[in-house]
Amino acid sequence: LKYFNDSETPYKIICAGSLLGVKLNKMEKSFPVGKVDMINIYPMDFEEYLIANMGKEVIEIIQEHYNNNESLVDIIHNELISLYRLYMCTGGIPASVENILSNNKDILKYNTNILKNIIKGYLNDMKKYVKDSTETARISNIYNSIPSQIGNKSNKFQLDELIPIE
């Protein structure tokens, strides 16, 4: 990227990364201090998701009912619950949200590869900083156990519940 920075042509470059290497002090090259504008980007929260689906008016309606301690009309409430379920399926990832909206909120037409690719990307990024294949297997094992750990009776993450690595 130094080439673009030093060039007379005013390039605008956007790069993305987890900065996991920086946090673990495993960067093999220097970091371009003073040359990078860092922005933290997060998935959409549920309020942003509602605005994308129904517009800002729905937030005002919810806020008004909340302030007046009034329940929402069943029709609106049911629609919000339905949207919340779809939100949970998309993870709030903008590309994922866009896909569900472009498919008229039909979960059966949703492209699950969007989230699968994101998860693979997370795992691949984590694996770059391991010592050996055993550590890679441990990371994958822990990450893949998250759904079952969330649903366990104790509501605690239990390492002894993980499948042993041989």
mmCIF file of C-alpha atoms in Angstrom, residues 3-138:
data_model
loop_
_atom_site.group_PDB
_atom_site.id
_atom_site.type_symbol
_atom_site.label_atom_id
_atom_site.label_comp_id
_atom_site.label_asym_id
_atom_site.label_seq_id
_atom_site.Cartn_x
_atom_site.Cartn_y
_atom_site.Cartn_z
ATOM 1 C CA TYR A 3 3.078 2.591 -3.431
ATOM 2 C CA PHE A 4 -0.403 4.127 -3.439
ATOM 3 C CA ASN A 5 0.471 6.459 -0.585
ATOM 4 C CA ASP A 6 3.656 7.684 -2.258
ATOM 5 C CA SER A 7 2.064 8.033 -5.705
ATOM 6 C CA GLU A 8 1.299 11.468 -7.151
ATOM 7 C CA THR A 9 -2.100 10.158 -8.243
ATOM 8 C CA PRO A 10 -4.572 10.689 -5.360
ATOM 9 C CA TYR A 11 -5.726 7.097 -4.866
ATOM 10 C CA LYS A 12 -8.364 6.358 -2.277
ATOM 11 C CA ILE A 13 -7.899 2.839 -0.930
ATOM 12 C CA ILE A 14 -10.116 0.941 1.486
ATOM 13 C CA CYS A 15 -8.717 -2.130 3.228
ATOM 14 C CA ALA A 16 -10.324 -4.347 5.798
ATOM 15 C CA GLY A 17 -8.863 -6.581 8.442
ATOM 16 C CA SER A 18 -9.276 -7.770 11.977
ATOM 17 C CA LEU A 19 -5.954 -6.335 13.219
ATOM 18 C CA LEU A 20 -5.541 -9.615 15.094
ATOM 19 C CA GLY A 21 -1.881 -9.705 14.055
ATOM 20 C CA VAL A 22 -1.318 -6.270 15.566
ATOM 21 C CA LYS A 23 -3.042 -7.252 18.807
ATOM 22 C CA LEU A 24 -1.004 -10.441 19.088
ATOM 23 C CA ASN A 25 2.224 -8.622 18.146
ATOM 24 C CA LYS A 26 2.759 -11.002 15.262
ATOM 25 C CA MET A 27 3.179 -8.436 12.525
ATOM 26 C CA GLU A 28 6.337 -9.157 10.595
ATOM 27 C CA LYS A 29 6.405 -5.735 8.973
ATOM 28 C CA SER A 30 6.055 -2.265 10.381
ATOM 29 C CA PHE A 31 2.664 -0.637 10.715
ATOM 30 C CA PRO A 32 2.188 2.610 8.719
ATOM 31 C CA VAL A 33 1.662 4.933 11.688
ATOM 32 C CA GLY A 34 0.155 8.260 10.648
ATOM 33 C CA LYS A 35 -0.824 6.965 7.204
ATOM 34 C CA VAL A 36 -3.946 5.048 8.162
ATOM 35 C CA ASP A 37 -7.388 6.240 9.192
ATOM 36 C CA MET A 38 -8.903 3.448 11.254
ATOM 37 C CA ILE A 39 -12.640 2.968 11.399
ATOM 38 C CA ASN A 40 -14.386 0.298 13.446
ATOM 39 C CA ILE A 41 -17.252 -1.233 11.511
ATOM 40 C CA TYR A 42 -19.931 -3.324 13.163
ATOM 41 C CA PRO A 43 -22.970 -5.264 11.960
ATOM 42 C CA MET A 44 -26.280 -3.427 11.882
ATOM 43 C CA ASP A 45 -28.044 -3.316 15.226
ATOM 44 C CA PHE A 46 -31.738 -4.196 15.382
ATOM 45 C CA GLU A 47 -32.812 -0.550 15.271
ATOM 46 C CA GLU A 48 -30.871 0.007 12.047
ATOM 47 C CA TYR A 49 -32.352 -3.213 10.692
ATOM 48 C CA LEU A 50 -35.875 -1.989 11.468
ATOM 49 C CA ILE A 51 -35.187 1.316 9.737
ATOM 50 C CA ALA A 52 -33.941 -0.574 6.653
ATOM 51 C CA ASN A 53 -37.146 -2.626 6.650
ATOM 52 C CA MET A 54 -39.840 -0.206 7.742
ATOM 53 C CA GLY A 55 -38.370 3.303 7.884
ATOM 54 C CA LYS A 56 -37.693 5.613 10.848
ATOM 55 C CA GLU A 57 -41.389 5.916 11.671
ATOM 56 C CA VAL A 58 -41.460 2.467 13.288
ATOM 57 C CA ILE A 59 -38.780 3.533 15.787
ATOM 58 C CA GLU A 60 -40.870 6.556 16.735
ATOM 59 C CA ILE A 61 -43.949 4.338 17.196
ATOM 60 C CA ILE A 62 -42.032 1.922 19.423
ATOM 61 C CA GLN A 63 -40.522 4.791 21.444
ATOM 62 C CA GLU A 64 -43.920 6.440 21.888
ATOM 63 C CA HIS A 65 -45.539 3.216 23.098
ATOM 64 C CA TYR A 66 -42.615 2.564 25.414
ATOM 65 C CA ASN A 67 -42.748 6.059 26.926
ATOM 66 C CA ASN A 68 -46.530 5.770 27.461
ATOM 67 C CA ASN A 69 -46.213 2.222 28.817
ATOM 68 C CA GLU A 70 -48.630 1.008 26.119
ATOM 69 C CA SER A 71 -48.468 -2.299 24.298
ATOM 70 C CA LEU A 72 -48.047 -2.333 20.548
ATOM 71 C CA VAL A 73 -50.964 -3.358 18.379
ATOM 72 C CA ASP A 74 -50.781 -7.117 17.773
ATOM 73 C CA ILE A 75 -50.275 -6.659 14.028
ATOM 74 C CA ILE A 76 -47.250 -4.394 14.507
ATOM 75 C CA HIS A 77 -45.931 -6.532 17.349
ATOM 76 C CA ASN A 78 -46.139 -9.711 15.271
ATOM 77 C CA GLU A 79 -44.390 -7.974 12.354
ATOM 78 C CA LEU A 80 -41.595 -6.808 14.682
ATOM 79 C CA ILE A 81 -41.137 -10.324 16.081
ATOM 80 C CA SER A 82 -40.984 -11.695 12.539
ATOM 81 C CA LEU A 83 -38.389 -9.072 11.590
ATOM 82 C CA TYR A 84 -36.374 -9.857 14.705
ATOM 83 C CA ARG A 85 -36.211 -13.535 13.717
ATOM 84 C CA LEU A 86 -34.997 -12.586 10.240
ATOM 85 C CA TYR A 87 -32.482 -10.193 11.785
ATOM 86 C CA MET A 88 -31.082 -13.055 13.865
ATOM 87 C CA CYS A 89 -30.711 -15.152 10.693
ATOM 88 C CA THR A 90 -28.774 -12.412 8.905
ATOM 89 C CA GLY A 91 -26.488 -11.510 11.790
ATOM 90 C CA GLY A 92 -27.003 -7.862 10.903
ATOM 91 C CA ILE A 93 -24.365 -8.113 8.183
ATOM 92 C CA PRO A 94 -25.320 -5.503 5.548
ATOM 93 C CA ALA A 95 -24.833 -7.847 2.555
ATOM 94 C CA SER A 96 -26.901 -10.450 4.340
ATOM 95 C CA VAL A 97 -29.642 -7.943 5.196
ATOM 96 C CA GLU A 98 -29.677 -6.716 1.601
ATOM 97 C CA ASN A 99 -30.061 -10.304 0.392
ATOM 98 C CA ILE A 100 -33.035 -11.061 2.640
ATOM 99 C CA LEU A 101 -34.729 -7.784 1.649
ATOM 100 C CA SER A 102 -34.151 -8.382 -2.061
ATOM 101 C CA ASN A 103 -35.839 -11.777 -1.620
ATOM 102 C CA ASN A 104 -38.952 -10.194 -0.091
ATOM 103 C CA LYS A 105 -37.968 -11.461 3.367
ATOM 104 C CA ASP A 106 -38.364 -15.073 2.204
ATOM 105 C CA ILE A 107 -35.908 -17.059 4.318
ATOM 106 C CA LEU A 108 -36.134 -19.989 1.907
ATOM 107 C CA LYS A 109 -34.602 -17.820 -0.841
ATOM 108 C CA TYR A 110 -31.898 -16.398 1.439
ATOM 109 C CA ASN A 111 -28.329 -16.997 0.271
ATOM 110 C CA THR A 112 -26.742 -18.758 3.256
ATOM 111 C CA ASN A 113 -23.348 -18.628 1.543
ATOM 112 C CA ILE A 114 -23.029 -15.003 2.646
ATOM 113 C CA LEU A 115 -22.775 -15.926 6.337
ATOM 114 C CA LYS A 116 -20.867 -19.151 5.638
ATOM 115 C CA ASN A 117 -18.187 -17.134 3.836
ATOM 116 C CA ILE A 118 -17.952 -14.676 6.726
ATOM 117 C CA ILE A 119 -17.541 -17.513 9.228
ATOM 118 C CA LYS A 120 -14.886 -19.156 7.030
ATOM 119 C CA GLY A 121 -13.115 -15.808 6.836
ATOM 120 C CA TYR A 122 -13.105 -15.486 10.645
ATOM 121 C CA LEU A 123 -11.661 -18.984 11.037
ATOM 122 C CA ASN A 124 -9.044 -18.443 8.337
ATOM 123 C CA ASP A 125 -7.985 -15.164 9.954
ATOM 124 C CA MET A 126 -7.665 -16.796 13.376
ATOM 125 C CA LYS A 127 -5.648 -19.680 11.940
ATOM 126 C CA LYS A 128 -2.955 -17.356 10.591
ATOM 127 C CA TYR A 129 -1.665 -16.737 14.104
ATOM 128 C CA VAL A 130 -1.361 -20.263 15.505
ATOM 129 C CA LYS A 131 1.744 -22.257 16.350
ATOM 130 C CA ASP A 132 0.725 -25.624 14.903
ATOM 131 C CA SER A 133 -2.118 -27.773 13.557
ATOM 132 C CA THR A 134 -3.197 -28.820 17.072
ATOM 133 C CA GLU A 135 -3.838 -25.206 18.001
ATOM 134 C CA THR A 136 -5.719 -24.741 14.715
ATOM 135 C CA ALA A 137 -7.938 -27.716 15.586
ATOM 136 C CA ARG A 138 -8.588 -26.305 19.073
#
